[in-house]
CSV table of C-alpha atoms in Angstrom, one decimal:
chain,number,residue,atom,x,y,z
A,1,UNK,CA,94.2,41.6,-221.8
A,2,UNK,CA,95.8,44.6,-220.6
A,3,UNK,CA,94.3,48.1,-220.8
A,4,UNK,CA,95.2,51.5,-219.4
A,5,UNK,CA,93.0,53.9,-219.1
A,6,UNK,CA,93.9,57.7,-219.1
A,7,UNK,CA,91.1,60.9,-218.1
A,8,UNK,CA,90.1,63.2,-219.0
A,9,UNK,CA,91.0,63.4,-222.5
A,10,UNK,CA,90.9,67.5,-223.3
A,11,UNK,CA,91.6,69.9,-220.2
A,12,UNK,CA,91.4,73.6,-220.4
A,13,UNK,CA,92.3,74.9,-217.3
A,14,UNK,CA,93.1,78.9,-215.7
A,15,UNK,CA,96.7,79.7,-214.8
A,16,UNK,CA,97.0,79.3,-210.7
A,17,UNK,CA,94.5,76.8,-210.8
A,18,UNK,CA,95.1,72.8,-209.0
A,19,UNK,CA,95.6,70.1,-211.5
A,20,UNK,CA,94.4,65.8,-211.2
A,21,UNK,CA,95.3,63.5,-213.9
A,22,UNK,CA,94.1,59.4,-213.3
A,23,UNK,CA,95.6,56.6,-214.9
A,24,UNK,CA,94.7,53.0,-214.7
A,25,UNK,CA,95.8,49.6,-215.3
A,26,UNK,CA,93.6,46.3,-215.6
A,27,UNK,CA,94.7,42.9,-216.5
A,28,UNK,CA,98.7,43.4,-215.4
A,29,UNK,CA,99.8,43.2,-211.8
A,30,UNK,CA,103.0,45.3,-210.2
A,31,UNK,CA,103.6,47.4,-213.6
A,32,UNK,CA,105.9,49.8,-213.4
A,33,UNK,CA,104.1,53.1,-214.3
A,34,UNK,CA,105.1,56.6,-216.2
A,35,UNK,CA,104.2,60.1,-216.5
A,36,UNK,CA,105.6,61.5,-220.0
A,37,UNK,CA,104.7,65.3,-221.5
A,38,UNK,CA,104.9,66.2,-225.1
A,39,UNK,CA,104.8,69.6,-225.9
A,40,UNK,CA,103.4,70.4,-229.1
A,41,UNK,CA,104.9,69.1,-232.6
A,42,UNK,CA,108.0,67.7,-229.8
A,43,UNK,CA,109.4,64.7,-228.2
A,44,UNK,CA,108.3,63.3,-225.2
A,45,UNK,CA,109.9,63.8,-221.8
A,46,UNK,CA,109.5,61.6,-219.0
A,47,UNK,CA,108.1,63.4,-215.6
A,48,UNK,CA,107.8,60.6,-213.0
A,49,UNK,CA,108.1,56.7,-212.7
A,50,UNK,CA,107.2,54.5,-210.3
A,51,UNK,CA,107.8,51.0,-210.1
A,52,UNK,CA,105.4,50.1,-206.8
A,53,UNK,CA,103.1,51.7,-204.8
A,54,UNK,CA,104.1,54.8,-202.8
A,55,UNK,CA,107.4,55.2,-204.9
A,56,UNK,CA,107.6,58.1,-206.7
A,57,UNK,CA,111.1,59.2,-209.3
A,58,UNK,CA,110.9,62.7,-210.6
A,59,UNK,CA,113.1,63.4,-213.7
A,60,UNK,CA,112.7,67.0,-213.9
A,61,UNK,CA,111.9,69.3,-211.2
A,62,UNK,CA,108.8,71.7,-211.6
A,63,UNK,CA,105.6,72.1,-209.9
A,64,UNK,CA,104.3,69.0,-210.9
A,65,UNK,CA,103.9,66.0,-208.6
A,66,UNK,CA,103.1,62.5,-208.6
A,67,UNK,CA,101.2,59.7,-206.4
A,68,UNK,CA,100.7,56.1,-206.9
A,69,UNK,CA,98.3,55.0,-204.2
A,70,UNK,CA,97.0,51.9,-205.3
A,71,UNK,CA,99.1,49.1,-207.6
A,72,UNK,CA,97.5,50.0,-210.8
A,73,UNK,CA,96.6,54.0,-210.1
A,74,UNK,CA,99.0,56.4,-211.1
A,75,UNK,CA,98.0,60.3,-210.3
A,76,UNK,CA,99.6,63.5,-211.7
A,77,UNK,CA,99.0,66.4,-209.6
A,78,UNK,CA,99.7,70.2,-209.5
A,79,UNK,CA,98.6,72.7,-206.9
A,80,UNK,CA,98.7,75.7,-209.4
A,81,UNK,CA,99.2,75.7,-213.1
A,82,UNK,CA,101.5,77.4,-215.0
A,83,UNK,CA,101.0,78.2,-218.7
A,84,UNK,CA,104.1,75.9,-219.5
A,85,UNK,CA,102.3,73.5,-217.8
A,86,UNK,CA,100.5,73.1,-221.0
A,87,UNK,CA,100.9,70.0,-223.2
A,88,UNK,CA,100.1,66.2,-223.9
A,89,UNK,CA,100.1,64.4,-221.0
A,90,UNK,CA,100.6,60.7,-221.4
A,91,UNK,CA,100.4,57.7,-219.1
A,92,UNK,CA,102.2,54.7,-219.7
A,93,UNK,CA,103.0,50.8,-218.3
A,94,UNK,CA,105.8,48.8,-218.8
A,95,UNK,CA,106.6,44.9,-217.0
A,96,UNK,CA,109.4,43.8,-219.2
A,97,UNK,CA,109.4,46.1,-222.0
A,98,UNK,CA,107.9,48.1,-224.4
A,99,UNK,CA,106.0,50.5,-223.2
A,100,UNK,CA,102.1,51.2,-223.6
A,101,UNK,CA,100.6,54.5,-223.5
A,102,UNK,CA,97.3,55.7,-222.7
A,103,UNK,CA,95.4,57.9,-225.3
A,104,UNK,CA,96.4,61.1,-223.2
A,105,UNK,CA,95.1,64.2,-221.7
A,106,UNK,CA,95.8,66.8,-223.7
A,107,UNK,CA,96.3,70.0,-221.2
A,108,UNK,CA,96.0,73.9,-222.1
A,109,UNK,CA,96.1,76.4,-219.5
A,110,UNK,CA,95.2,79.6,-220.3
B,1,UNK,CA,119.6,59.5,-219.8
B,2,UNK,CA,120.6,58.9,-222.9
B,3,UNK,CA,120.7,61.3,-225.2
B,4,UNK,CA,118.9,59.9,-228.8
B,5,UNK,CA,119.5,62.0,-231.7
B,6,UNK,CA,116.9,61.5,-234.9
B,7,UNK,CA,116.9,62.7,-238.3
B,8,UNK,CA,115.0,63.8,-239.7
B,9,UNK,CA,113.0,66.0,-238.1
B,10,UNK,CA,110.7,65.7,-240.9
B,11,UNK,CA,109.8,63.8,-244.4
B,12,UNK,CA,107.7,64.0,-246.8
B,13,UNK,CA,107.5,61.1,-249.3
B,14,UNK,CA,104.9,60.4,-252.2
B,15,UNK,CA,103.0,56.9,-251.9
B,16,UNK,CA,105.2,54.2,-253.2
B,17,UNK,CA,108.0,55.9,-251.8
B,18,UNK,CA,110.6,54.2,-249.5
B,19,UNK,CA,111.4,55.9,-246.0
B,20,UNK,CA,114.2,55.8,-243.3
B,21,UNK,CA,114.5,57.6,-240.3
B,22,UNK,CA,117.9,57.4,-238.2
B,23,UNK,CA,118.5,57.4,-234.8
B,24,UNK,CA,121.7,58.0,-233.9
B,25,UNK,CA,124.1,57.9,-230.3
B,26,UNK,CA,127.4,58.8,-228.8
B,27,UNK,CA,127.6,56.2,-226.3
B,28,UNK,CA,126.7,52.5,-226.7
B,29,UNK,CA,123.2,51.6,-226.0
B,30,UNK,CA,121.6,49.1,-224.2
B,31,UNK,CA,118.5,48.5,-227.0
B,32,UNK,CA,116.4,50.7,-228.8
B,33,UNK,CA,112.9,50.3,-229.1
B,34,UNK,CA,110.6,52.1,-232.0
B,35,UNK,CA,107.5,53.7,-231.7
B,36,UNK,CA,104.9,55.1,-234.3
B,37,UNK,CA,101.9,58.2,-233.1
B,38,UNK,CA,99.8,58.5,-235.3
B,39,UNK,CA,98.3,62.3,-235.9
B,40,UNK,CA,96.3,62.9,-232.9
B,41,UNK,CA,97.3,60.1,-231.0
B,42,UNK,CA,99.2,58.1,-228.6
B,43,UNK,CA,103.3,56.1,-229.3
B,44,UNK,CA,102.2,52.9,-229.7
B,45,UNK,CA,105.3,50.1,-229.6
B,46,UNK,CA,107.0,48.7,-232.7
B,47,UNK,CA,110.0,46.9,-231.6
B,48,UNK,CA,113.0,46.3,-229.2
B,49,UNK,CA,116.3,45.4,-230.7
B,50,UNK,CA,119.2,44.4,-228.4
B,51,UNK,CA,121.5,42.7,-230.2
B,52,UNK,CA,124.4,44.2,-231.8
B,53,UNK,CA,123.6,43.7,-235.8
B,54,UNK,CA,120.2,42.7,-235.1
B,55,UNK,CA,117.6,43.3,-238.2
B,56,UNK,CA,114.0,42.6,-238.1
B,57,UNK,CA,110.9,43.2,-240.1
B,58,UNK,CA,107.2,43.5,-239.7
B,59,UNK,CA,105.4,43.4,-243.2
B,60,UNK,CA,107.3,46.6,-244.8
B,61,UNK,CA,109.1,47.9,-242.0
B,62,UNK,CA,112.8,47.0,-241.5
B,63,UNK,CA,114.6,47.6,-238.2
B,64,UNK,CA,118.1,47.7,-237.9
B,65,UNK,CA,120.5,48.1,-234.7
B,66,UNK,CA,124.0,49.2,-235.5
B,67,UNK,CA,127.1,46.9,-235.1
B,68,UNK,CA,128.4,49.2,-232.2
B,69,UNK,CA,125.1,49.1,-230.8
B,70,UNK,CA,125.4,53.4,-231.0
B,71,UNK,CA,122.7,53.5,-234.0
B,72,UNK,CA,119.6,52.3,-235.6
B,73,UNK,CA,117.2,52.7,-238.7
B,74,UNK,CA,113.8,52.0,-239.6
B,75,UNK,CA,112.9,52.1,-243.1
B,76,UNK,CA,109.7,51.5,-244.6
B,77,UNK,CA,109.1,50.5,-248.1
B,78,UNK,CA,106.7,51.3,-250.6
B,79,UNK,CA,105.0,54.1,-247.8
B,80,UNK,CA,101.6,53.9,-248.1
B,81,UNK,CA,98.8,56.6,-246.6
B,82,UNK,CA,98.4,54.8,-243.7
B,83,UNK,CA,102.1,55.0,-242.9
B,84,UNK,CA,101.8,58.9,-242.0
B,85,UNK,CA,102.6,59.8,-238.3
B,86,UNK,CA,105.9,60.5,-236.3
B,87,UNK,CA,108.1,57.6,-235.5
B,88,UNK,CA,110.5,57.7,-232.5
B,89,UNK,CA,113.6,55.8,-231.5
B,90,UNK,CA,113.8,55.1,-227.7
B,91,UNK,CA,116.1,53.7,-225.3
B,92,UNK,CA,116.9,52.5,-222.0
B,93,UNK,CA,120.1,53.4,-220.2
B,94,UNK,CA,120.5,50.1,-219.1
B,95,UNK,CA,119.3,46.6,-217.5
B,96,UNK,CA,117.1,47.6,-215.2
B,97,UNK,CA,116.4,51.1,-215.6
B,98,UNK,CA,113.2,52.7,-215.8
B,99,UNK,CA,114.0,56.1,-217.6
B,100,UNK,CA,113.3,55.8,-221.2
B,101,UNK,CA,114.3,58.5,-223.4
B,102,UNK,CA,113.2,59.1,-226.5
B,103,UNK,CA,114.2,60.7,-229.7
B,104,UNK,CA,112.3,63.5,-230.8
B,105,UNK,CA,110.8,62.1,-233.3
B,106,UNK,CA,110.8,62.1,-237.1
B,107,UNK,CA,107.2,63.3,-238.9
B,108,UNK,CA,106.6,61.4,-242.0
B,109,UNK,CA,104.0,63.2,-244.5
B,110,UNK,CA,103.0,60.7,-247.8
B,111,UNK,CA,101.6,62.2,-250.7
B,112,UNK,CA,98.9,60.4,-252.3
């Protein structure tokens, strides 16, 4: 079966400081992968998307960036944080639809 | 993308209660898939509805996609405990698009 697996879970990190969230897949091949951010008691908003290895979509531009160097990783990288970098980080998989989450990192830069 | 509108924001219902959130769009949409996070947790996937009039139901949850494809509704009858958590409406722009956009959600409280 598929999982995804999403680390760490909790993050509290300085303002300034550089940023690595992992994500990955087992038991799907090619998935197309996702990057969303929920602030608090909000929605969720999609960062990046990637739908094979080495291709990277942004939806919103900030200081956030993304990698995918293997099939089934997904990384979400920042050189320095901002305090509204804070939030609910969530990684997600799709192949046909419906998406699957992972159980999230939940970021707070202080 | 997209732009999903939900209502309500929030809801409070006592047990036994029935419960319908709305999601709502100006343009015609490709699907719309539901979503449930529970407090503390991650969306986990309902359902995907495509076709125009489509209804479906899972135990006490009934999904409904409009007739013009430009709305939906889940309601859920007799809300029990385990219901609580917010549900979101999602959708796709189109066949082969990646960029799902979501609603923002509606929070559903039950009152023992």
């Amino acid at each position: 079966s598929q999982t995804i697996h999403q680390w760490p879970a909790t993050l509290v990190q300085p303002v300034g400081s550089p940023l690595s969230l992992e994500c990955t897949v087992e038991g799907t091949s090619n998935p197309n992968l996702y990057w969303y951010r929920q602030a608090a008691g909000r929605g969720l908003q999609l960062l990046f998307y990637s739908v094979g290895i080495g291709q990277i979509s942004s939806e919103v531009p900030q200081n956030l960036s993304a990698s995918r160097p293997q099939d089934r990783q997904f990384i979400l990288s920042s050189k320095k944080l901002l305090l509204s970098d804070s939030g609910f980080y969530l990684c997600a998989w799709s192949v046909y639809y419906g998406y699957t989450f992972g159980s999230g990192t939940r970021l707070t830069v202080v | 993308g997209q732009q999903v509108m939900q209502i309500p924001q929030y809801q409070h219902v006592q047990e036994g209660e029935d419960f319908t959130t709305y999601c709502n769009s100006s343009t015609t949409l490709s699907n719309i898939q539901w979503y449930k996070q529970r407090p503390g947790g991650h969306p986990v996937f309902l359902i995907q509805l495509v076709k125009s009039g489509e209804v479906k139901k899972q135990k006490r949850l009934t999904f409904q996609f409009g007739e013009a494809k430009k709305n939906s509704s889940l309601h859920i009858t007799a809300t029990q405990t385990t219901d609580v958590g917010t549900y979101f409406c999602a959708s796709l722009p189109g066949a082969g698009s990646y960029q799902l956009t979501f609603g923002k959600g509606t929070k559903l409280s039950v009152i023992p």
